[in-house]
CSV table of C-alpha atoms and ligand atoms in Angstrom, one decimal:
chain,number,residue,atom,x,y,z
A,1,UNK,CA,0.0,0.0,0.0
A,2,UNK,CA,1.4,3.4,-0.9
A,3,UNK,CA,0.9,6.7,1.1
A,4,UNK,CA,-1.8,8.0,-1.3
A,5,UNK,CA,-3.9,4.9,-0.9
A,6,UNK,CA,-3.4,4.9,2.9
A,7,UNK,CA,-4.6,8.6,3.0
A,8,UNK,CA,-7.6,7.7,0.8
A,9,UNK,CA,-8.6,4.8,3.1
A,10,UNK,CA,-8.3,7.1,6.2
A,11,UNK,CA,-10.4,9.8,4.4
A,12,UNK,CA,-13.2,7.3,3.7
A,13,UNK,CA,-13.1,5.8,7.2
A,14,UNK,CA,-13.4,9.3,8.7
A,15,UNK,CA,-16.1,10.2,6.3
A,16,UNK,CA,-17.9,6.9,7.1
A,17,UNK,CA,-17.8,7.5,10.9
A,18,UNK,CA,-19.0,11.1,10.5
A,19,UNK,CA,-21.7,10.1,8.0
A,20,UNK,CA,-23.0,7.5,10.4
A,21,UNK,CA,-23.0,9.9,13.3
A,22,UNK,CA,-25.0,12.4,11.2
A,23,UNK,CA,-27.4,9.6,10.1
A,24,UNK,CA,-27.9,8.7,13.8
A,25,UNK,CA,-28.6,12.4,14.7
A,26,UNK,CA,-31.1,12.8,11.8
A,27,UNK,CA,-32.8,9.5,12.7
A,28,UNK,CA,-33.4,10.8,16.2
A,29,UNK,CA,-34.8,14.1,14.7
A,30,UNK,CA,-37.3,12.1,12.6
A,31,UNK,CA,-35.7,13.0,9.2
A,32,UNK,CA,-34.9,9.3,8.6
A,33,UNK,CA,-37.4,6.5,9.3
A,34,UNK,CA,-37.6,2.7,9.0
A,35,UNK,CA,-34.5,0.7,9.9
A,36,UNK,CA,-31.1,2.1,10.3
A,37,UNK,CA,-28.1,-0.1,11.0
A,38,UNK,CA,-24.9,1.8,11.8
A,39,UNK,CA,-21.4,0.6,10.8
A,40,UNK,CA,-19.6,2.5,13.5
A,41,UNK,CA,-16.6,0.5,14.7
A,42,UNK,CA,-16.5,-1.6,11.5
A,43,UNK,CA,-15.4,1.2,9.1
A,44,UNK,CA,-11.8,-0.1,8.6
A,45,UNK,CA,-13.2,-3.4,7.3
A,46,UNK,CA,-15.9,-1.8,5.1
A,47,UNK,CA,-13.6,0.8,3.5
A,48,UNK,CA,-10.5,-1.4,3.0
A,49,UNK,CA,-12.5,-4.3,1.5
A,50,UNK,CA,-14.0,-1.9,-1.1
A,51,UNK,CA,-10.7,-0.3,-1.9
A,52,UNK,CA,-9.0,-3.6,-2.3
A,53,UNK,CA,-11.8,-5.1,-4.5
A,54,UNK,CA,-12.1,-2.1,-6.8
A,55,UNK,CA,-13.2,-4.0,-9.9
A,56,UNK,CA,-15.8,-6.8,-9.7
A,57,UNK,CA,-19.2,-7.2,-8.3
A,58,UNK,CA,-20.1,-6.5,-4.7
A,59,UNK,CA,-23.1,-7.9,-2.7
A,60,UNK,CA,-23.5,-6.7,0.8
A,61,UNK,CA,-25.7,-6.7,3.9
A,62,UNK,CA,-28.1,-4.1,5.3
A,63,UNK,CA,-25.2,-2.5,7.2
A,64,UNK,CA,-23.8,-1.0,4.0
A,65,UNK,CA,-23.8,2.8,4.1
A,66,UNK,CA,-20.0,3.1,4.5
A,67,UNK,CA,-19.3,0.4,1.9
A,68,UNK,CA,-21.5,2.1,-0.6
A,69,UNK,CA,-19.7,5.4,-0.1
A,70,UNK,CA,-16.2,3.7,-0.2
A,71,UNK,CA,-17.3,2.0,-3.4
A,72,UNK,CA,-17.7,5.5,-5.0
A,73,UNK,CA,-21.4,6.2,-4.6
A,74,UNK,CA,-21.8,9.9,-3.8
A,75,UNK,CA,-22.5,10.4,0.0
A,76,UNK,CA,-25.2,12.9,-1.0
A,77,UNK,CA,-27.1,10.1,-2.9
A,78,UNK,CA,-26.6,7.8,0.1
A,79,UNK,CA,-27.9,10.3,2.7
A,80,UNK,CA,-30.8,11.3,0.4
A,81,UNK,CA,-31.7,7.6,0.2
A,82,UNK,CA,-31.8,7.4,4.0
A,83,UNK,CA,-34.0,10.5,4.0
A,84,UNK,CA,-36.3,8.8,1.5
A,85,UNK,CA,-35.8,11.5,-1.1
A,86,UNK,CA,-36.0,11.1,-4.9
A,87,UNK,CA,-32.4,12.1,-5.3
A,88,UNK,CA,-31.3,9.0,-3.4
A,89,UNK,CA,-29.3,6.3,-5.0
A,90,UNK,CA,-32.4,4.0,-5.1
A,91,UNK,CA,-34.7,7.0,-5.8
A,92,UNK,CA,-35.8,7.1,-2.2
A,93,UNK,CA,-37.6,3.8,-2.4
A,94,UNK,CA,-35.0,1.5,-1.0
A,95,UNK,CA,-33.9,3.3,2.2
A,96,UNK,CA,-31.0,2.3,4.4
A,97,UNK,CA,-31.0,-1.4,3.6
A,98,UNK,CA,-31.3,-1.2,-0.2
A,99,UNK,CA,-28.5,1.0,-1.5
A,100,UNK,CA,-28.0,-0.3,-5.1
A,101,UNK,CA,-25.9,1.1,-7.9
A,102,UNK,CA,-25.3,-1.1,-10.9
A,103,UNK,CA,-22.9,1.6,-12.4
A,104,UNK,CA,-20.6,0.9,-9.4
A,105,UNK,CA,-21.3,-2.9,-9.5
A,106,UNK,CA,-22.8,-2.6,-6.0
A,107,UNK,CA,-25.9,-4.7,-5.7
A,108,UNK,CA,-27.1,-3.8,-2.2
A,109,UNK,CA,-27.9,-4.0,0.7
A,110,UNK,CA,-30.2,-6.9,1.4
A,111,UNK,CA,-32.8,-7.0,4.3
A,112,UNK,CA,-32.9,-10.8,4.3
A,113,UNK,CA,-30.1,-12.1,6.4
A,114,UNK,CA,-27.9,-14.2,4.1
A,115,UNK,CA,-30.1,-13.4,1.1
A,116,UNK,CA,-27.3,-11.8,-0.8
A,117,UNK,CA,-25.1,-14.9,-0.6
A,118,UNK,CA,-26.8,-17.1,-3.2
A,119,UNK,CA,-27.4,-14.0,-5.4
A,120,UNK,CA,-23.7,-13.4,-5.4
A,121,UNK,CA,-22.9,-17.0,-6.3
A,122,UNK,CA,-25.3,-16.7,-9.2
A,123,UNK,CA,-23.5,-13.6,-10.4
A,124,UNK,CA,-20.1,-15.4,-10.0
A,125,UNK,CA,-21.4,-18.2,-12.1
A,126,UNK,CA,-22.5,-15.7,-14.8
A,127,UNK,CA,-19.0,-14.0,-14.7
A,128,UNK,CA,-17.2,-17.3,-15.0
A,129,UNK,CA,-19.5,-18.4,-17.9
A,130,UNK,CA,-18.8,-15.2,-19.7
A,131,UNK,CA,-15.1,-15.5,-19.0
A,132,UNK,CA,-15.0,-12.2,-17.2
A,133,UNK,CA,-12.3,-12.4,-14.7
A,134,UNK,CA,-12.8,-9.7,-12.0
A,135,UNK,CA,-14.9,-11.9,-9.7
A,136,UNK,CA,-17.4,-11.3,-7.0
A,137,UNK,CA,-17.3,-10.4,-3.3
A,138,UNK,CA,-20.1,-11.1,-0.9
A,139,UNK,CA,-20.2,-9.6,2.6
A,140,UNK,CA,-22.3,-11.0,5.4
A,141,UNK,CA,-22.4,-11.1,9.2
A,142,UNK,CA,-21.6,-14.1,11.5
A,143,UNK,CA,-25.3,-14.6,12.0
A,144,UNK,CA,-25.8,-15.3,8.3
A,145,UNK,CA,-23.5,-18.3,8.5
A,146,UNK,CA,-26.2,-20.3,10.4
A,147,UNK,CA,-28.6,-20.3,7.5
A,148,UNK,CA,-29.1,-23.0,4.9
A,149,UNK,CA,-28.5,-20.7,1.9
A,150,UNK,CA,-25.0,-20.0,3.2
A,151,UNK,CA,-24.1,-23.8,3.1
A,152,UNK,CA,-25.7,-24.3,-0.2
A,153,UNK,CA,-23.8,-21.4,-1.6
A,154,UNK,CA,-20.4,-22.7,-0.3
A,155,UNK,CA,-21.2,-26.1,-1.7
A,156,UNK,CA,-22.0,-25.0,-5.3
A,157,UNK,CA,-19.3,-22.3,-5.4
A,158,UNK,CA,-16.7,-24.9,-4.4
A,159,UNK,CA,-18.0,-27.6,-6.7
A,160,UNK,CA,-18.0,-25.2,-9.7
A,161,UNK,CA,-14.8,-23.4,-8.7
A,162,UNK,CA,-16.6,-20.0,-8.9
A,163,UNK,CA,-14.6,-16.7,-8.7
A,164,UNK,CA,-16.0,-15.4,-5.4
A,165,UNK,CA,-14.8,-14.1,-2.1
A,166,UNK,CA,-17.0,-14.9,0.9
A,167,UNK,CA,-16.2,-12.1,3.4
A,168,UNK,CA,-17.6,-12.7,6.9
A,169,UNK,CA,-17.8,-9.7,9.2
A,170,UNK,CA,-17.7,-11.5,12.6
A,171,UNK,CA,-18.8,-8.9,15.2
A,172,UNK,CA,-19.9,-11.8,17.4
A,173,UNK,CA,-23.5,-10.7,17.6
A,174,UNK,CA,-26.7,-11.4,15.6
A,175,UNK,CA,-28.9,-8.6,17.1
A,176,UNK,CA,-28.6,-9.6,20.8
A,177,UNK,CA,-27.5,-13.2,20.3
A,178,UNK,CA,-23.9,-13.9,21.0
A,179,UNK,CA,-22.6,-16.1,18.2
A,180,UNK,CA,-21.5,-19.1,20.4
A,181,UNK,CA,-25.1,-19.5,21.7
A,182,UNK,CA,-26.2,-20.6,18.2
A,183,UNK,CA,-23.0,-21.8,16.6
A,184,UNK,CA,-20.6,-24.5,17.9
A,185,UNK,CA,-17.6,-22.2,17.3
A,186,UNK,CA,-16.6,-18.5,17.4
A,187,UNK,CA,-14.7,-18.8,14.2
A,188,UNK,CA,-17.2,-19.1,11.3
A,189,UNK,CA,-14.4,-20.0,8.9
A,190,UNK,CA,-14.5,-23.5,10.4
A,191,UNK,CA,-17.8,-23.9,8.6
A,192,UNK,CA,-16.2,-23.0,5.3
A,193,UNK,CA,-13.0,-24.9,5.7
A,194,UNK,CA,-14.2,-28.2,4.2
A,195,UNK,CA,-15.2,-26.4,1.0
A,196,UNK,CA,-12.4,-23.8,0.3
A,197,UNK,CA,-9.3,-22.1,1.5
A,198,UNK,CA,-10.0,-19.9,4.5
A,199,UNK,CA,-8.2,-17.0,6.1
A,200,UNK,CA,-8.7,-15.0,9.3
A,201,UNK,CA,-7.9,-11.3,9.6
A,202,UNK,CA,-8.1,-8.6,12.3
A,203,UNK,CA,-11.1,-6.6,11.0
A,204,UNK,CA,-10.1,-3.6,13.1
A,205,UNK,CA,-6.9,-3.2,11.1
A,206,UNK,CA,-7.7,-1.7,7.7
A,207,UNK,CA,-4.3,-2.4,6.2
A,208,UNK,CA,-4.5,-6.1,7.1
A,209,UNK,CA,-8.0,-6.3,5.6
A,210,UNK,CA,-6.9,-4.5,2.4
A,211,UNK,CA,-4.0,-7.0,2.0
A,212,UNK,CA,-6.2,-10.1,2.7
A,213,UNK,CA,-8.8,-9.0,0.2
A,214,UNK,CA,-6.3,-8.0,-2.5
A,215,UNK,CA,-4.5,-11.4,-2.1
A,216,UNK,CA,-7.9,-13.3,-2.3
A,217,UNK,CA,-8.9,-11.4,-5.4
A,218,UNK,CA,-5.7,-12.4,-7.1
A,219,UNK,CA,-6.4,-16.0,-6.2
A,220,UNK,CA,-10.0,-16.2,-7.4
A,221,UNK,CA,-8.9,-14.7,-10.7
A,222,UNK,CA,-6.5,-17.6,-11.2
A,223,UNK,CA,-9.5,-19.9,-11.6
A,224,UNK,CA,-8.8,-21.8,-8.3
A,225,UNK,CA,-12.2,-21.3,-7.0
A,226,UNK,CA,-13.7,-19.5,-4.0
A,227,UNK,CA,-12.0,-18.1,-0.9
A,228,UNK,CA,-13.5,-17.4,2.6
A,229,UNK,CA,-12.1,-14.5,4.6
A,230,UNK,CA,-13.2,-14.0,8.2
A,231,UNK,CA,-12.7,-10.5,9.6
A,232,UNK,CA,-13.1,-10.1,13.4
A,233,UNK,CA,-14.7,-6.8,14.2
A,234,UNK,CA,-16.8,-4.9,16.6
A,235,UNK,CA,-19.9,-2.7,16.2
A,236,UNK,CA,-20.1,0.1,18.7
A,237,UNK,CA,-23.8,0.8,18.4
A,238,UNK,CA,-26.8,-1.4,19.0
A,239,UNK,CA,-27.9,-3.7,16.1
A,240,UNK,CA,-30.1,-1.0,14.7
A,241,UNK,CA,-31.5,2.3,16.1
A,242,UNK,CA,-34.2,0.3,17.9
A,243,UNK,CA,-31.6,-1.6,20.0
A,244,UNK,CA,-29.6,-0.1,22.8
A,245,UNK,CA,-27.1,-2.9,22.8
A,246,UNK,CA,-27.4,-3.3,26.5
A,247,UNK,CA,-26.6,-7.1,26.4
A,248,UNK,CA,-22.9,-6.1,26.1
A,249,UNK,CA,-21.0,-5.0,29.2
A,250,UNK,CA,-19.2,-1.7,29.5
A,251,UNK,CA,-15.9,-3.7,29.9
A,252,UNK,CA,-16.6,-5.6,26.7
A,253,UNK,CA,-17.2,-2.3,24.9
A,254,UNK,CA,-14.1,-0.7,26.4
A,255,UNK,CA,-11.9,-3.6,25.0
A,256,UNK,CA,-13.6,-3.2,21.6
A,257,UNK,CA,-13.1,0.6,21.5
A,258,UNK,CA,-9.4,0.3,22.5
A,259,UNK,CA,-9.0,-1.3,19.0
A,260,UNK,CA,-10.6,1.6,17.2
A,261,UNK,CA,-9.9,1.2,13.5
A,262,UNK,CA,-9.7,4.9,12.8
A,263,UNK,CA,-7.2,5.6,15.5
A,264,UNK,CA,-5.2,2.7,14.3
A,265,UNK,CA,-5.2,3.9,10.8
A,266,UNK,CA,-4.2,7.4,11.9
A,267,UNK,CA,-1.3,5.9,13.8
A,268,UNK,CA,-0.2,3.9,10.8
A,269,UNK,CA,-0.5,7.0,8.6
A,270,UNK,CA,1.8,8.9,11.0
A,271,UNK,CA,4.3,6.2,11.8
A,272,UNK,CA,4.5,4.1,8.7
A,273,UNK,CA,3.6,6.6,5.9
A,274,UNK,CA,5.0,9.7,7.6
A,275,UNK,CA,1.9,11.8,7.1
A,276,UNK,CA,2.0,15.1,9.0
A,277,UNK,CA,-0.7,16.5,11.3
A,278,UNK,CA,-1.7,19.0,8.7
A,279,UNK,CA,-2.4,16.4,6.0
A,280,UNK,CA,-4.4,14.4,8.5
A,281,UNK,CA,-6.4,17.4,9.6
A,282,UNK,CA,-7.1,18.4,6.0
A,283,UNK,CA,-8.5,14.9,5.3
A,284,UNK,CA,-10.7,15.1,8.3
A,285,UNK,CA,-12.0,18.6,7.3
A,286,UNK,CA,-12.7,17.3,3.8
A,287,UNK,CA,-14.7,14.4,5.3
A,288,UNK,CA,-16.7,16.7,7.6
A,289,UNK,CA,-17.5,19.0,4.7
A,290,UNK,CA,-18.7,16.0,2.5
A,291,UNK,CA,-21.0,14.9,5.4
A,292,UNK,CA,-22.5,18.4,5.9
A,293,UNK,CA,-23.1,18.8,2.1
A,294,UNK,CA,-24.7,15.3,2.1
A,295,UNK,CA,-27.2,16.3,4.9
A,296,UNK,CA,-28.0,19.6,3.3
A,297,UNK,CA,-28.6,17.9,-0.1
A,298,UNK,CA,-30.8,15.3,1.5
A,299,UNK,CA,-32.8,17.7,3.5
A,300,UNK,CA,-33.5,20.0,0.6
A,301,UNK,CA,-34.3,17.3,-2.0
A,302,UNK,CA,-37.9,16.5,-2.9
A,303,UNK,CA,-39.7,13.3,-2.0
A,304,UNK,CA,-40.5,10.9,-4.8
A,305,UNK,CA,-43.7,11.8,-6.7
A,306,UNK,CA,-46.8,9.7,-5.7
A,307,UNK,CA,-47.1,8.8,-9.4
A,308,UNK,CA,-43.9,6.7,-9.0
A,309,UNK,CA,-45.4,4.5,-6.4
A,310,UNK,CA,-45.9,1.5,-8.6
A,311,UNK,CA,-42.8,1.9,-10.7
A,312,UNK,CA,-39.9,-0.6,-10.4
A,313,UNK,CA,-42.2,-3.2,-8.8
A,314,UNK,CA,-42.7,-6.7,-9.9
A,315,UNK,CA,-46.4,-6.6,-9.8
A,316,UNK,CA,-48.7,-8.1,-12.5
A,317,UNK,CA,-51.7,-6.2,-11.2
A,318,UNK,CA,-49.9,-2.9,-11.5
A,319,UNK,CA,-49.7,-3.3,-15.3
A,320,UNK,CA,-46.0,-2.5,-15.4
A,321,UNK,CA,-44.5,-5.9,-16.0
A,322,UNK,CA,-42.9,-6.4,-19.3
A,323,UNK,CA,-43.8,-10.0,-20.3
B,1,LIG,C1,-33.8,-14.6,7.0
B,1,LIG,C2,-33.9,-13.6,8.1
B,1,LIG,N1,-34.0,-14.0,9.4
B,1,LIG,C3,-34.0,-13.1,10.4
B,1,LIG,C4,-34.0,-11.8,10.2
B,1,LIG,C5,-34.0,-10.8,11.3
B,1,LIG,N2,-32.6,-10.3,11.5
B,1,LIG,C6,-32.3,-9.1,11.0
B,1,LIG,S1,-30.7,-8.7,11.3
B,1,LIG,C7,-30.4,-10.2,12.1
B,1,LIG,C8,-29.1,-10.5,12.7
B,1,LIG,C9,-28.0,-10.8,11.7
B,1,LIG,O1,-26.7,-10.8,12.3
B,1,LIG,P1,-25.4,-10.9,11.5
B,1,LIG,O2,-25.6,-11.7,10.2
B,1,LIG,O3,-24.3,-11.3,12.4
B,1,LIG,O4,-25.1,-9.4,11.0
B,1,LIG,P2,-24.8,-8.0,11.8
B,1,LIG,O5,-26.2,-7.4,12.1
B,1,LIG,O6,-24.1,-8.4,13.0
B,1,LIG,O7,-24.1,-7.2,10.8
B,1,LIG,C10,-31.6,-10.9,12.2
B,1,LIG,C11,-31.7,-12.3,12.8
B,1,LIG,C12,-33.9,-11.4,8.8
B,1,LIG,N3,-33.8,-10.0,8.5
B,1,LIG,N4,-33.8,-12.3,7.8
């Protein structure tokens, strides 16, 4: 990784944290409704994975705001989507869990836990069939590894040697359920190991995540089949805005926050890439400005027109299905 890329990753992590804090504030003010799952604490993982896997198709979870932005979707369009405005990346109809931009090869955001995994495998099959080599990356939480679709996806991806990275964000919780209450192990890579090579990485270390994903992308492009990466991470907030997260002790949270990915990246920038304080402050200012502009844009944008209500729906009775 060179200095420029390290600075870019730091910029997007800072932007992501501030974006999420602004989203939280506007949710509490009533500007955002529905579900809102914040990525605070996991930004290093989200940003580094996107920056490492620049080309190729990405399928993600509902906790995807920071990934969408790091993928190159304008923060204005992401915030406007959270506000339910027509200028949003999904025209205000998807909301927080359905950020979708085919021009960035970013296919959500999926509200169904693990629902994105078989979709991503289907896409990997299509890419292989067409001999397009970039490959696919699918991101999901530890909770998603308990579902049948997960195992079916590992099975067929392995049997057909599909070019896909399975990236598990293990933050140890599925809402309030600690993973070892519903899984025989803490490490979810043990479930994938019979099917494909697996690798574990510290998800609070953006540089380590970047290197793991980059290496995995090279491997899947060689036609050797899928790879599973497990990144151990920590979400600071509750599962969503309707969860206080009170099932975790203050001590547990303190240990988590001592690993803060943004502080670690800042330290790496200073010590390994010799970035000076002025450079770091200017990246932070730029991130803050982007967030303020995103909120202003979202707040001043119009809502979708009522006439659009039945557009983009698969609904035979609505008369808009092309047969
Ligand atoms: C198929 C399905 N089952 C249950 C739910 C309810 N649900 C929403 S989020 C969630 C927890 C998922 O946890 P995890 O996969 O670890 O992701 P994280 O929220 O930690 O990022 C559950 C059970 C759902 N949305 N879809």
